[in-house]
Coordinates of C-alpha atoms and ligand atoms in Angstrom, one line a residue:
X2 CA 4.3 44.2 -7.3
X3 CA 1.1 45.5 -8.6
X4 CA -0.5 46.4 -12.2
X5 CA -0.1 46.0 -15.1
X6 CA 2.4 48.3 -15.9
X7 CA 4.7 47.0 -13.6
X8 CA 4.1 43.1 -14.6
X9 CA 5.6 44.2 -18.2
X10 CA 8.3 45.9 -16.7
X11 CA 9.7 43.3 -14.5
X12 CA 9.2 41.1 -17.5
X13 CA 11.8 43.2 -19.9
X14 CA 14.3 43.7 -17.0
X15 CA 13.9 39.9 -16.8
X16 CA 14.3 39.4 -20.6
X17 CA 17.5 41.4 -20.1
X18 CA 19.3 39.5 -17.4
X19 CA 18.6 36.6 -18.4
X20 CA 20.3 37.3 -22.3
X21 CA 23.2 39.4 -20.3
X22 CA 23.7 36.5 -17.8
X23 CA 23.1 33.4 -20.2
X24 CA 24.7 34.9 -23.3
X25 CA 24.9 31.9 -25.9
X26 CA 24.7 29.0 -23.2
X27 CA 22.6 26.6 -23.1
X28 CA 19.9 26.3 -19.8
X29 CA 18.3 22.5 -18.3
X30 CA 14.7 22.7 -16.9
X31 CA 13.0 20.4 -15.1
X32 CA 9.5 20.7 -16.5
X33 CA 6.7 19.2 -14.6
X34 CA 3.3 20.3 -16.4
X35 CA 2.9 22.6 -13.3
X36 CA 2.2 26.8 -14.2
X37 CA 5.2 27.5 -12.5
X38 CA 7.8 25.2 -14.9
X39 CA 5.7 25.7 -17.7
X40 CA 5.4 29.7 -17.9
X41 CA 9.5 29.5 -17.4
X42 CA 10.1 27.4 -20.1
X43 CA 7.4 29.2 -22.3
X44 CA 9.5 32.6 -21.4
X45 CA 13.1 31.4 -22.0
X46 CA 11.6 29.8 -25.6
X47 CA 11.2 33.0 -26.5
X48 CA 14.1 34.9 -25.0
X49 CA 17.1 32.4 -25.7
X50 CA 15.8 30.2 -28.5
X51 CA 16.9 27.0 -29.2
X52 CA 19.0 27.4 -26.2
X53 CA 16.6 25.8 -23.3
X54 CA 16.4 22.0 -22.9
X55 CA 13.4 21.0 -21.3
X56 CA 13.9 17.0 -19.0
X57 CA 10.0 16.0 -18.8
X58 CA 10.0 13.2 -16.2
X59 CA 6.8 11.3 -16.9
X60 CA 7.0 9.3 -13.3
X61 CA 3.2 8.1 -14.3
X62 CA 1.5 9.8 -11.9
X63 CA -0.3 12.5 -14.2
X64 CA -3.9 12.6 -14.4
X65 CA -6.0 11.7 -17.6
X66 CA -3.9 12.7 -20.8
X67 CA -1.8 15.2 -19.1
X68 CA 1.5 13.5 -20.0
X69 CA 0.8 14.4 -23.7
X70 CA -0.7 17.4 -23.8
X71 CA 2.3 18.6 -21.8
X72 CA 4.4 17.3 -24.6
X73 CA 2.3 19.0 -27.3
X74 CA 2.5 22.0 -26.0
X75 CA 6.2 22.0 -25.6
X76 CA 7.5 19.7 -28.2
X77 CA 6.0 23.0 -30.4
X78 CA 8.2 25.8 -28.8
X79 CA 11.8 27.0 -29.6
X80 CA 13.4 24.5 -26.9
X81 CA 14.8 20.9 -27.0
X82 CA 11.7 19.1 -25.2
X83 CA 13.3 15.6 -23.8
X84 CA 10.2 13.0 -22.1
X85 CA 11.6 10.3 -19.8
X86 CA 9.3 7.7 -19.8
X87 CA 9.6 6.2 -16.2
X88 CA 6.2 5.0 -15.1
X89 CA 7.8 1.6 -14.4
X90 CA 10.7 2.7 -12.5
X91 CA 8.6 4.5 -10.1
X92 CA 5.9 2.1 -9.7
X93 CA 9.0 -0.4 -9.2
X94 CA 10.2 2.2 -6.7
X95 CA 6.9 2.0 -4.8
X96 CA 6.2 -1.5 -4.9
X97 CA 4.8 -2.6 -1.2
X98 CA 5.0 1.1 0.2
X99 CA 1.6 2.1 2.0
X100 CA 3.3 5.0 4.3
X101 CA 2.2 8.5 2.8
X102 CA 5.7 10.1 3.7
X103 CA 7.3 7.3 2.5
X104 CA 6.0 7.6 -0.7
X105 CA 6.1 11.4 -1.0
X106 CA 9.9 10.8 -0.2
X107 CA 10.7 7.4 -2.5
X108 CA 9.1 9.8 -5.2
X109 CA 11.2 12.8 -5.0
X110 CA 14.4 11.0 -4.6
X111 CA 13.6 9.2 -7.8
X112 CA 12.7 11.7 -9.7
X113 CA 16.0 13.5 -8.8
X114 CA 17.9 10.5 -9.8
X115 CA 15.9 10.1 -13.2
X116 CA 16.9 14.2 -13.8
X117 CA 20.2 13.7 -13.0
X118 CA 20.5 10.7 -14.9
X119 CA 19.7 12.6 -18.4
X120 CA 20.9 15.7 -17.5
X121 CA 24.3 13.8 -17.4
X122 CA 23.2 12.7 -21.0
X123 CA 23.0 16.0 -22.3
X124 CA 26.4 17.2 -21.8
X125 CA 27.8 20.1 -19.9
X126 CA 25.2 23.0 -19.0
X127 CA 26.2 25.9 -17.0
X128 CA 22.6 27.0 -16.1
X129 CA 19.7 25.5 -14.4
X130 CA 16.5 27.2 -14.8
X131 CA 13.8 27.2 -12.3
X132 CA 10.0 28.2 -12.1
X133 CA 10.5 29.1 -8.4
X134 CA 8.0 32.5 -7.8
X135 CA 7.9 35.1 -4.7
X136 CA 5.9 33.5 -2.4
X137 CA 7.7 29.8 -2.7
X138 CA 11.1 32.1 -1.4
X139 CA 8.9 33.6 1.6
X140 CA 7.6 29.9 2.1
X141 CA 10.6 28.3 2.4
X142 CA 12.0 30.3 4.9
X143 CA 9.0 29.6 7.0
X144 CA 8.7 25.7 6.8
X145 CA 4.6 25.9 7.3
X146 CA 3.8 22.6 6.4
X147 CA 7.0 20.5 7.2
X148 CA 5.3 18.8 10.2
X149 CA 2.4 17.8 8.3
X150 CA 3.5 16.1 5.3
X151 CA 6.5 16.5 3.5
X152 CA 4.8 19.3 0.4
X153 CA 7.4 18.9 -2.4
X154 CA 7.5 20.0 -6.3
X155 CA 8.5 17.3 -8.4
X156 CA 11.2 19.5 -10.1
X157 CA 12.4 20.6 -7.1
X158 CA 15.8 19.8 -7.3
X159 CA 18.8 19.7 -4.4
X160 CA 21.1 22.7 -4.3
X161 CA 24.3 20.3 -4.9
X162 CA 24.0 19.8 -8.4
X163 CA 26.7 20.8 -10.6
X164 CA 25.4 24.1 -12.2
X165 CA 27.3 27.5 -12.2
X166 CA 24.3 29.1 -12.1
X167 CA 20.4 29.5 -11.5
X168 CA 17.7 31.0 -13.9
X169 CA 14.9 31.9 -11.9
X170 CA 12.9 34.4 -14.2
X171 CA 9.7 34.2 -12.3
X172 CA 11.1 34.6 -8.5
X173 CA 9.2 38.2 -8.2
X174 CA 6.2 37.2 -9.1
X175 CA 2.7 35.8 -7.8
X176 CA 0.7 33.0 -8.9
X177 CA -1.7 35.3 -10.5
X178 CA 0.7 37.6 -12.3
X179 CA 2.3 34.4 -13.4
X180 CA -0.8 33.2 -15.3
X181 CA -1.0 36.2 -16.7
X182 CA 2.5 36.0 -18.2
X183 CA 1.4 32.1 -19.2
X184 CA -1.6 34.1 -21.3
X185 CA 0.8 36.0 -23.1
X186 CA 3.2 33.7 -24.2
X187 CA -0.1 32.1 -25.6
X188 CA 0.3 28.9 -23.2
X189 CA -3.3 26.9 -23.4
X190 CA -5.9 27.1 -20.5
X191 CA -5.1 24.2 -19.5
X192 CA -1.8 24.9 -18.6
X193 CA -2.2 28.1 -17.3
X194 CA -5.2 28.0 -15.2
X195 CA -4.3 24.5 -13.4
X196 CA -5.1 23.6 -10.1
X197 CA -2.7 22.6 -7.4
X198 CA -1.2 19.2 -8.5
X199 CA 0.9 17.8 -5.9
X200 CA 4.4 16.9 -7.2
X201 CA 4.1 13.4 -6.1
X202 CA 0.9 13.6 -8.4
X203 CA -1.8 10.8 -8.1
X204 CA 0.4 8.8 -6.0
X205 CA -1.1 10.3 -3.2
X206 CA -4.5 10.0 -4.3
X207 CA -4.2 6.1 -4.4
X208 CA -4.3 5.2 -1.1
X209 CA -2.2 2.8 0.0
X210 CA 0.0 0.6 -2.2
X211 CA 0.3 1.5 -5.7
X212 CA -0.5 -0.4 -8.9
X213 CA -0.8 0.7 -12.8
X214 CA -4.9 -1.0 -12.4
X215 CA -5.4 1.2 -9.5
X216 CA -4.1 4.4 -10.9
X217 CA -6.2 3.6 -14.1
X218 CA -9.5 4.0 -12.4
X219 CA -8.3 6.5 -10.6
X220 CA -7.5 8.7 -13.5
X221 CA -10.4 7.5 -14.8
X222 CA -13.3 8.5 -12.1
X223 CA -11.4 11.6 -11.6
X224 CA -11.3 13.1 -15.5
X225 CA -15.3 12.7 -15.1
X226 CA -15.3 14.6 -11.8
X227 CA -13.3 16.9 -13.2
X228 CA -15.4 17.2 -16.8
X229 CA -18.8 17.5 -14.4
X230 CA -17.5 20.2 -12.6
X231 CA -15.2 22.4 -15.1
X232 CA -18.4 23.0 -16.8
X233 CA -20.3 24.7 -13.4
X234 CA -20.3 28.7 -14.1
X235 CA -19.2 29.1 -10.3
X236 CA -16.5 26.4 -9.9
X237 CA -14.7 25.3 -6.5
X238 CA -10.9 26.0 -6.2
X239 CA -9.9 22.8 -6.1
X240 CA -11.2 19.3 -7.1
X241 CA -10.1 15.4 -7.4
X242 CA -11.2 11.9 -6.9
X243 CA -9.4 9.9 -4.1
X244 CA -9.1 5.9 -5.0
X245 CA -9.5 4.5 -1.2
X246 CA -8.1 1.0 0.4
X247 CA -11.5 0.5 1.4
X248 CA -13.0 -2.2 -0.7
X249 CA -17.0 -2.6 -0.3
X250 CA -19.5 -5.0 -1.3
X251 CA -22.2 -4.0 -3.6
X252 CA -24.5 -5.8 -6.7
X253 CA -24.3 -5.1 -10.4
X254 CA -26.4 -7.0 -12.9
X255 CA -27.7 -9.1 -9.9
X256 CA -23.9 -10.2 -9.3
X257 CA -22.0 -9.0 -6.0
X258 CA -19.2 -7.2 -6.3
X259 CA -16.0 -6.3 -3.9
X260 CA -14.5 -3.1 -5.0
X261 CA -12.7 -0.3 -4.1
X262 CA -14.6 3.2 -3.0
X263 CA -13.9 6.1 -4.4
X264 CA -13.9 9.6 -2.8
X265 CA -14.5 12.8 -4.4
X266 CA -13.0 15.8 -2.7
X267 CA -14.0 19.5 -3.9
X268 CA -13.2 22.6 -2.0
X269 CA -13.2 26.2 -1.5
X270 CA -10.3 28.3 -0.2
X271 CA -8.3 31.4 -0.5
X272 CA -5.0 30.7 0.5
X273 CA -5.1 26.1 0.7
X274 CA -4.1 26.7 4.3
X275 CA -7.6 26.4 5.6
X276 CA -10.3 25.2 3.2
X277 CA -14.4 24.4 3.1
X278 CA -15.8 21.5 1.4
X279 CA -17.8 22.8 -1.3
X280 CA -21.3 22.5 -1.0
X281 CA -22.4 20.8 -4.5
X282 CA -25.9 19.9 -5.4
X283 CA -26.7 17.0 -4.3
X284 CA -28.1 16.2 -8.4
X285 CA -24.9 17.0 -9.3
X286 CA -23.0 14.5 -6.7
X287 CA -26.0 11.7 -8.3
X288 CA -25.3 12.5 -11.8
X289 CA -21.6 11.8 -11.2
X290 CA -21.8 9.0 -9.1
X291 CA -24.0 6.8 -11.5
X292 CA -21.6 8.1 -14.3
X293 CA -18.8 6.7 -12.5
X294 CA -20.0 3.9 -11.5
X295 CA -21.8 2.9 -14.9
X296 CA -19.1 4.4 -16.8
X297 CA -16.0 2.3 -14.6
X298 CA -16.6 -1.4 -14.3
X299 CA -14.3 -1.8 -11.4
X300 CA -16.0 1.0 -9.3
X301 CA -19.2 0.1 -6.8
X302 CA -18.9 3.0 -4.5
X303 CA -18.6 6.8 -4.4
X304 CA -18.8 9.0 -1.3
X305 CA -18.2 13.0 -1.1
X306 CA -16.0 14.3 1.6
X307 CA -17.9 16.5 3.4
X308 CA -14.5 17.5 5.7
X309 CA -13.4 21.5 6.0
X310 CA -9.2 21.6 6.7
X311 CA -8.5 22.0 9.4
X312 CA -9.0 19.0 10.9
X313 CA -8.8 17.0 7.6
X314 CA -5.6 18.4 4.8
X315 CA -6.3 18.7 1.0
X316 CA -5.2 15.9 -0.3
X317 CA -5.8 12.5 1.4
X318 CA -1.9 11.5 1.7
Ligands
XMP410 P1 -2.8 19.7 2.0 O1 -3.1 18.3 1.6 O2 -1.5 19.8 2.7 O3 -2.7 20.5 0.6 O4 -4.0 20.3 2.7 C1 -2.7 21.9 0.5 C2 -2.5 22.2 -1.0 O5 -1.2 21.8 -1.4 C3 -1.3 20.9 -2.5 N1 -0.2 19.8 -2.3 C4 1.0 19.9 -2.8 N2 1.5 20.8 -3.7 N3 3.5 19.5 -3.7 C5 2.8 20.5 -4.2 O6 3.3 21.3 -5.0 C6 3.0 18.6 -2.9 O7 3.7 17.6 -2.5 C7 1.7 18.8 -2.4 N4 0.9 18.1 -1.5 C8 -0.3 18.8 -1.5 C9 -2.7 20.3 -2.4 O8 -3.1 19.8 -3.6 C10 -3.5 21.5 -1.9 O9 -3.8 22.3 -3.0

């Protein structure tokens, strides 16, 4: 599909079936924060209000202030917004697991148990909606990245569960076309023109074991990548900070230190498949490194990853 033209069209056949199909019933979503979840719920808002309850698992693995903003936007719209507070649980989950697959899998399998847990609170509902678009259908079918880690939304929910029916308003359309839609049902920026988050979130940018300290400096070092570089006029596609296992020595005011390094990954792409590391200035790469390091007690050490996918992935986990 293509144009303008035709994006508003699909969008009032859409509007249609879903009224026709839904009538006065109410609809579950698991929201995740992602474009996908978010444009659907910001959609169904507005075509069944006050019908759409929203389940907003906060497993604690969102970066800087995410979790909130997420429930500012939504605790404002026509829906029921509900926000599980389970940072524990899942840290409790992950306590001594190291194994990236492991983790990716202990994550989804809690958050489907969270989900199901209060959904069961919230009576009987006949639909479940979900933010699936067109190319996650044509993905799905192919398996591409099965045998190199496990990719999963968190949202992404098993076929068994006791619904009569799906609501998938967006399944015709592209990423872009769905950002457009997110622009005019007046989501924020923030929401709409995210970057790839992996459902397991910043659990697989902690490497190794898991700890609420860790993921704190984590999110910290990364919301001042992210600040330095959302202000460039020509921005990479994608960008993080990686905490590593790799402690290293180093001196601050004289005294030596034994801390953990952290990596900062930036990269360009089309399609995620394949992907350059993006070649930032290397004033840039000094300005952030003495800002994370003066600005983060517990960091000593920052290194770029200069590694192009293949033979490195993405994300480090
Ligand atoms: P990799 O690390 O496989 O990542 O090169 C390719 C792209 O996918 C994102 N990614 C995920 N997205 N669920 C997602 O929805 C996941 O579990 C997941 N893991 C990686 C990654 O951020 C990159 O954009």
């Amino acid at each position: 599909m293509a144009g303008k033209d035709k994006l508003d069209n699909y969008i009032d056949a859409q509007i249609k079936q879903i009224r026709q199909k839904v009538g006065g019933e109410k609809v579950l979503l698991a929201l995740s924060g992602g474009v996908d979840s978010s444009v659907c719920a910001s959609l169904l808002s507005k075509v069944i209000p006050g019908q759409l309850i929203c389940i907003f698992v906060d497993h604690g693995f969102m970066r800087l202030l995410e979790a909130d903003q997420v429930e500012e936007v939504f605790s404002k719209r026509r829906l029921r917004f509900i926000r599980v507070n389970a940072q524990k649980r899942f840290l409790s989950k992950l306590k001594g697991v190291t194994d990236p697959e492991t983790k990716r899998k202990f994550i989804g399998e809690e958050f489907i148990r969270v989900f199901e847990e209060e959904a069961a609170k919230c009576g009987d509902i006949p639909f479940l909606a979900q933010g699936t678009i067109y190319p996650d259908i044509v993905e799905s079918g192919s398996k591409k990245n099965a045998a190199i880690k496990s990719h999963h939304n968190v949202g992404g929910l098993p076929k068994n569960l006791a619904f009569s029916d799906l609501v998938e308003p967006l399944s015709g359309l592209y990423k872009d076309q769905v950002r457009v839609l997110g622009k005019k049902l007046g989501l924020p920026p923030f929401l709409v023109n995210r970057q790839p988050f992996p459902g397991p979130g910043l659990a697989v940018r902690v490497i190794g074991e898991l700890t609420e300290e860790k993921l704190d400096i984590l999110r910290r070092a990364d919301a001042i990548f992210r600040e330095e570089l959302d202000s460039l006029k020509k921005r990479p596609n994608q960008y993080f900070a990686v905490l590593t296992n790799t402690p290293s020595v180093g001196v601050k005011e004289g005294k030596r230190t034994y801390q953990p390094v952290i990596a900062l990954r930036a990269v360009i792409t089309d399609d995620f498949m394949t992907c350059e590391y993006a070649p930032l200035s290397h004033k840039l790469l000094s300005r952030i490194s003495a800002r994370i390091t003066g600005e983060i007690p517990a960091v000593n050490r920052v290194v770029y990853d200069i590694t192009s996918k293949p033979p490195a992935t993405v994300e480090w986990e």
